[in-house]
Short mmCIF file of C-alpha atoms in Angstrom, two decimals:
data_model
loop_
_atom_site.label_atom_id
_atom_site.label_comp_id
_atom_site.label_asym_id
_atom_site.label_seq_id
_atom_site.Cartn_x
_atom_site.Cartn_y
_atom_site.Cartn_z
CA MET A 19 -75.83 -15.60 22.82
CA VAL A 20 -76.45 -16.06 26.54
CA SER A 21 -80.05 -16.52 27.66
CA SER A 22 -81.65 -17.69 30.86
CA GLN A 23 -84.92 -19.41 31.63
CA SER A 24 -86.49 -21.13 34.59
CA VAL A 25 -89.05 -23.92 34.37
CA THR A 26 -90.78 -26.18 36.86
CA THR A 27 -91.54 -29.81 36.10
CA ALA A 28 -92.84 -32.80 38.06
CA VAL A 29 -90.66 -35.87 38.49
CA HIS A 30 -91.79 -39.02 40.26
CA PRO A 31 -89.03 -40.31 42.55
CA VAL A 32 -87.52 -43.70 41.79
CA CYS A 33 -87.52 -44.57 45.50
CA TRP A 34 -89.92 -43.27 48.13
CA TYR A 35 -91.90 -44.22 51.24
CA VAL A 36 -95.32 -45.78 50.66
CA ARG A 37 -97.98 -45.63 53.35
CA LEU A 38 -99.10 -48.91 54.91
CA ARG A 39 -101.64 -49.76 57.62
CA SER A 40 -102.37 -47.66 60.66
CA GLY A 41 -100.76 -48.54 63.98
CA ALA A 42 -103.93 -50.19 65.23
CA ASP A 43 -104.50 -52.20 62.05
CA THR A 44 -100.89 -53.35 61.91
CA ALA A 45 -100.94 -54.55 65.50
CA ALA A 46 -104.24 -56.35 64.93
CA MET A 47 -102.84 -58.06 61.81
CA ILE A 48 -99.69 -59.25 63.57
CA GLU A 49 -101.36 -60.38 66.77
CA GLY A 50 -104.28 -61.95 64.95
CA GLY A 51 -101.96 -64.16 62.91
CA GLY A 52 -100.56 -65.99 65.89
CA PRO A 53 -96.92 -66.71 66.79
CA GLU A 54 -95.96 -67.44 63.17
CA MET A 55 -97.15 -64.03 62.00
CA ALA A 56 -95.46 -62.29 64.93
CA GLU A 57 -92.19 -64.00 64.11
CA ALA A 58 -92.37 -63.40 60.36
CA VAL A 59 -93.68 -59.83 60.32
CA GLY A 60 -93.33 -58.45 63.82
CA GLY A 61 -89.59 -57.98 63.45
CA MET A 62 -90.14 -55.60 60.53
CA PHE A 63 -92.44 -53.30 62.51
CA VAL A 64 -90.22 -52.67 65.50
CA GLY A 65 -92.23 -51.41 68.49
CA TYR A 66 -95.60 -51.99 66.87
CA GLU A 67 -97.13 -52.80 70.28
CA GLN A 68 -96.93 -49.20 71.48
CA TYR A 69 -99.03 -48.05 68.51
CA ALA A 70 -101.73 -50.71 68.88
CA ASP A 71 -104.36 -48.14 69.91
CA ASP A 72 -103.40 -45.45 67.37
CA THR A 73 -105.79 -45.26 64.39
CA GLY A 74 -104.45 -41.97 63.02
CA GLY A 75 -100.76 -42.68 62.47
CA HIS A 76 -99.42 -45.05 59.83
CA TRP A 77 -96.43 -47.23 59.06
CA TYR A 78 -94.36 -46.34 55.98
CA ARG A 79 -92.16 -48.69 53.98
CA ALA A 80 -89.35 -47.76 51.57
CA THR A 81 -89.90 -48.93 47.99
CA CYS A 82 -88.43 -48.42 44.49
CA ASP A 83 -89.93 -48.79 41.02
CA TYR A 84 -87.95 -49.15 37.78
CA ARG A 85 -90.74 -47.49 35.76
CA TYR A 86 -89.68 -44.11 37.13
CA PHE A 87 -85.98 -44.56 36.39
CA LEU A 88 -84.89 -42.54 33.35
CA GLY A 89 -81.33 -43.80 33.07
CA ASP A 90 -80.11 -45.84 30.10
CA ASP A 91 -78.56 -48.78 31.95
CA PRO A 92 -80.76 -51.06 34.13
CA ARG A 93 -77.69 -51.86 36.21
CA ASP A 94 -77.60 -48.25 37.31
CA TYR A 95 -81.12 -48.63 38.66
CA ASN A 96 -80.20 -51.79 40.54
CA ASP A 97 -77.20 -50.09 42.15
CA PHE A 98 -79.21 -47.00 43.06
CA ALA A 99 -82.19 -48.92 44.48
CA ARG A 100 -80.00 -51.32 46.46
CA ALA A 101 -78.04 -48.49 48.04
CA TRP A 102 -81.18 -46.48 48.87
CA LEU A 103 -83.10 -49.41 50.39
CA GLU A 104 -80.21 -50.67 52.50
CA GLY A 105 -81.04 -50.36 56.18
CA ARG A 106 -84.38 -48.63 55.61
CA THR A 107 -86.85 -50.54 57.79
CA PRO A 108 -90.51 -49.50 58.09
CA VAL A 109 -91.02 -46.34 60.15
CA TYR A 110 -94.06 -45.24 62.11
CA LEU A 111 -95.30 -41.66 61.80
CA PRO A 112 -98.05 -40.01 63.83
CA ASP A 113 -101.02 -38.49 62.06
CA GLY A 114 -100.05 -35.36 60.09
CA GLN A 115 -96.31 -36.03 60.01
CA ALA A 116 -94.78 -36.26 56.53
CA PRO A 117 -92.79 -39.37 55.54
CA PRO A 118 -89.01 -39.13 55.04
CA GLU A 119 -87.94 -37.19 51.94
CA SER A 120 -87.68 -39.12 48.70
CA VAL A 121 -84.52 -38.83 46.62
CA ILE A 122 -84.37 -38.09 42.88
CA ASP A 123 -81.33 -39.77 41.33
CA GLY A 124 -79.03 -37.77 39.07
CA ALA A 125 -79.90 -39.61 35.84
CA THR A 126 -83.65 -39.11 36.30
CA LEU A 127 -83.18 -35.46 37.22
CA ALA A 128 -80.91 -34.81 34.22
CA ARG A 129 -83.39 -36.41 31.79
CA ALA A 130 -86.28 -34.45 33.25
CA ALA A 131 -84.30 -31.22 32.96
CA TRP A 132 -83.46 -31.89 29.33
CA ASP A 133 -87.09 -32.68 28.48
CA ALA A 134 -88.21 -29.41 30.08
CA VAL A 135 -85.71 -27.03 28.48
CA THR A 136 -86.25 -25.21 25.18
CA ILE A 137 -83.23 -24.82 22.90
CA PRO A 138 -83.41 -21.52 20.96
CA THR A 139 -83.78 -21.83 17.19
CA ALA A 140 -80.77 -20.80 15.12
CA THR A 141 -80.97 -17.42 13.40
CA ILE A 142 -79.66 -17.41 9.82
CA SER A 143 -78.29 -14.62 7.64
CA TYR A 144 -76.82 -14.69 4.13
CA ASN A 145 -74.94 -12.67 1.52
CA PRO A 146 -75.65 -11.33 -1.07
CA MET A 147 -78.96 -9.96 0.20
CA VAL A 148 -80.66 -7.57 -2.23
CA GLY A 149 -83.45 -5.21 -1.23
CA ASP A 150 -85.88 -5.23 1.63
CA VAL A 151 -87.46 -8.54 0.56
CA GLY A 152 -84.20 -10.40 1.20
CA ALA A 153 -83.66 -11.46 -2.42
CA THR A 154 -80.44 -13.13 -3.50
CA ILE A 155 -78.89 -13.35 -6.98
CA VAL A 156 -79.64 -16.28 -9.26
CA GLY A 157 -76.56 -18.33 -10.18
CA TRP A 158 -74.22 -16.65 -7.72
CA ASP A 159 -72.62 -18.21 -4.67
CA THR A 160 -74.57 -17.39 -1.52
CA TRP A 161 -72.80 -17.41 1.85
CA VAL A 162 -74.97 -18.45 4.76
CA TRP A 163 -74.14 -18.37 8.48
CA ALA A 164 -75.64 -18.49 11.95
CA THR A 165 -75.78 -15.01 13.43
CA GLY A 166 -74.63 -13.86 16.85
CA ASP A 167 -78.13 -14.52 18.21
CA THR A 168 -77.60 -18.26 17.83
CA PRO A 169 -76.45 -19.97 21.02
CA ARG A 170 -73.19 -21.88 20.73
CA GLU A 171 -73.90 -23.72 23.97
CA VAL A 172 -76.96 -24.46 26.11
CA GLN A 173 -76.47 -25.46 29.73
CA VAL A 174 -79.24 -26.74 31.98
CA SER A 175 -79.08 -27.25 35.73
CA ALA A 176 -81.85 -28.88 37.74
CA THR A 177 -82.17 -29.34 41.48
CA ALA A 178 -84.49 -31.51 43.56
CA GLY A 179 -83.79 -31.73 47.26
CA SER A 180 -80.09 -32.38 47.77
CA THR A 181 -79.48 -33.59 44.19
CA THR A 182 -78.33 -31.31 41.35
CA ALA A 183 -77.74 -32.36 37.73
CA THR A 184 -76.13 -30.20 35.03
CA ILE A 185 -76.14 -31.04 31.32
CA THR A 186 -74.59 -29.13 28.42
CA ALA A 187 -75.48 -29.15 24.72
CA THR A 188 -72.91 -27.72 22.30
CA ALA A 189 -73.65 -26.79 18.68
CA SER A 190 -71.44 -28.91 16.39
CA MET A 191 -72.47 -27.93 12.86
CA LEU A 192 -74.74 -25.87 10.64
CA THR A 193 -76.57 -27.88 7.97
CA LEU A 194 -78.18 -26.16 4.96
CA GLN A 195 -80.58 -27.85 2.56
CA PRO A 196 -81.01 -25.72 -0.57
CA LYS A 197 -82.90 -27.14 -3.52
CA ASP A 198 -79.72 -28.22 -5.29
CA GLY A 199 -78.05 -30.15 -2.47
CA THR A 200 -76.81 -30.00 1.10
CA ALA A 201 -74.05 -27.92 2.66
CA LYS A 202 -72.50 -28.36 6.10
CA CYS A 203 -70.28 -26.17 8.23
CA THR A 204 -68.76 -27.69 11.35
CA GLY A 205 -67.39 -25.96 14.42
CA SER A 206 -67.75 -22.26 15.13
CA GLY A 207 -65.98 -19.06 14.24
CA SER A 208 -65.89 -16.96 11.06
CA ARG A 209 -66.36 -19.78 8.59
CA GLY A 210 -69.51 -19.82 6.46
CA ALA A 211 -71.29 -22.36 4.29
CA ARG A 212 -71.50 -21.59 0.58
CA THR A 213 -74.31 -22.66 -1.71
CA THR A 214 -75.46 -21.64 -5.19
CA THR A 215 -79.01 -20.45 -5.77
CA PRO A 216 -80.25 -21.74 -9.14
CA GLY A 217 -83.40 -20.09 -10.40
CA VAL A 218 -84.59 -18.97 -6.94
CA ARG A 219 -84.94 -15.24 -6.53
CA THR A 220 -85.84 -15.09 -2.86
CA ALA A 221 -84.02 -16.86 -0.06
CA ARG A 222 -86.30 -18.65 2.41
#
C-alpha cells in the first residue's frame, strides 16, 4: 500500500544566534571597564563604537546546546557544533532585522520526522473464515496473512531550511500470538503463517 501524509512539527535548533545587549549597552560595558575590558571583549564586538548611540539594535552571538541534539553519539554533536561555530563572531543587527538562520542538523531532523510520522496498522485476514461473523473452525489449521492494505515500507522525508533527512522503515516479519503459542512469518510475498485454533470459535 502507498499512502501519503504531511505533518508539521517544531524542532529547536542545536545551534542558533542568541540576542545579547543593545549597541549602546555593549559600548557602555566595554568602555566602562577600562583598557582591560576593551582588550578582552572589544575584539569580539568588532566596530562596537559606531553603535554606541543605538538603543534599538542588538548584538547576536552564535551558540550551541547539546540538550537539543537528538543524535546517538555525543561525538557527532561535538563535530557539528565545532564546525558550525567556527568563524562565527558576534554580529550586530539593527532593530527589526532577523538574526542569521539557524541550522537543523540531519540527525535531529531525522529523529523529529520519525517521532511525528504515524505508521499504518497492519490489516490481517485469515482462512478458513466461516459466515459473516468471521468464525473459524475449531481444531483446523488457520492461515493468517497481512493483506494488501498493509504497507511493506514507510518512507519519511523532512526538510528544515537547507537540510533534508529521509528515513525508511521496512516490515521484516508478521508475528501472531494465538492462545496456544506464537507464529512468525518473515519477509514478504505469498507465504502465510499457520496456526491451529483450539476451542475458539471466533477469530479476533
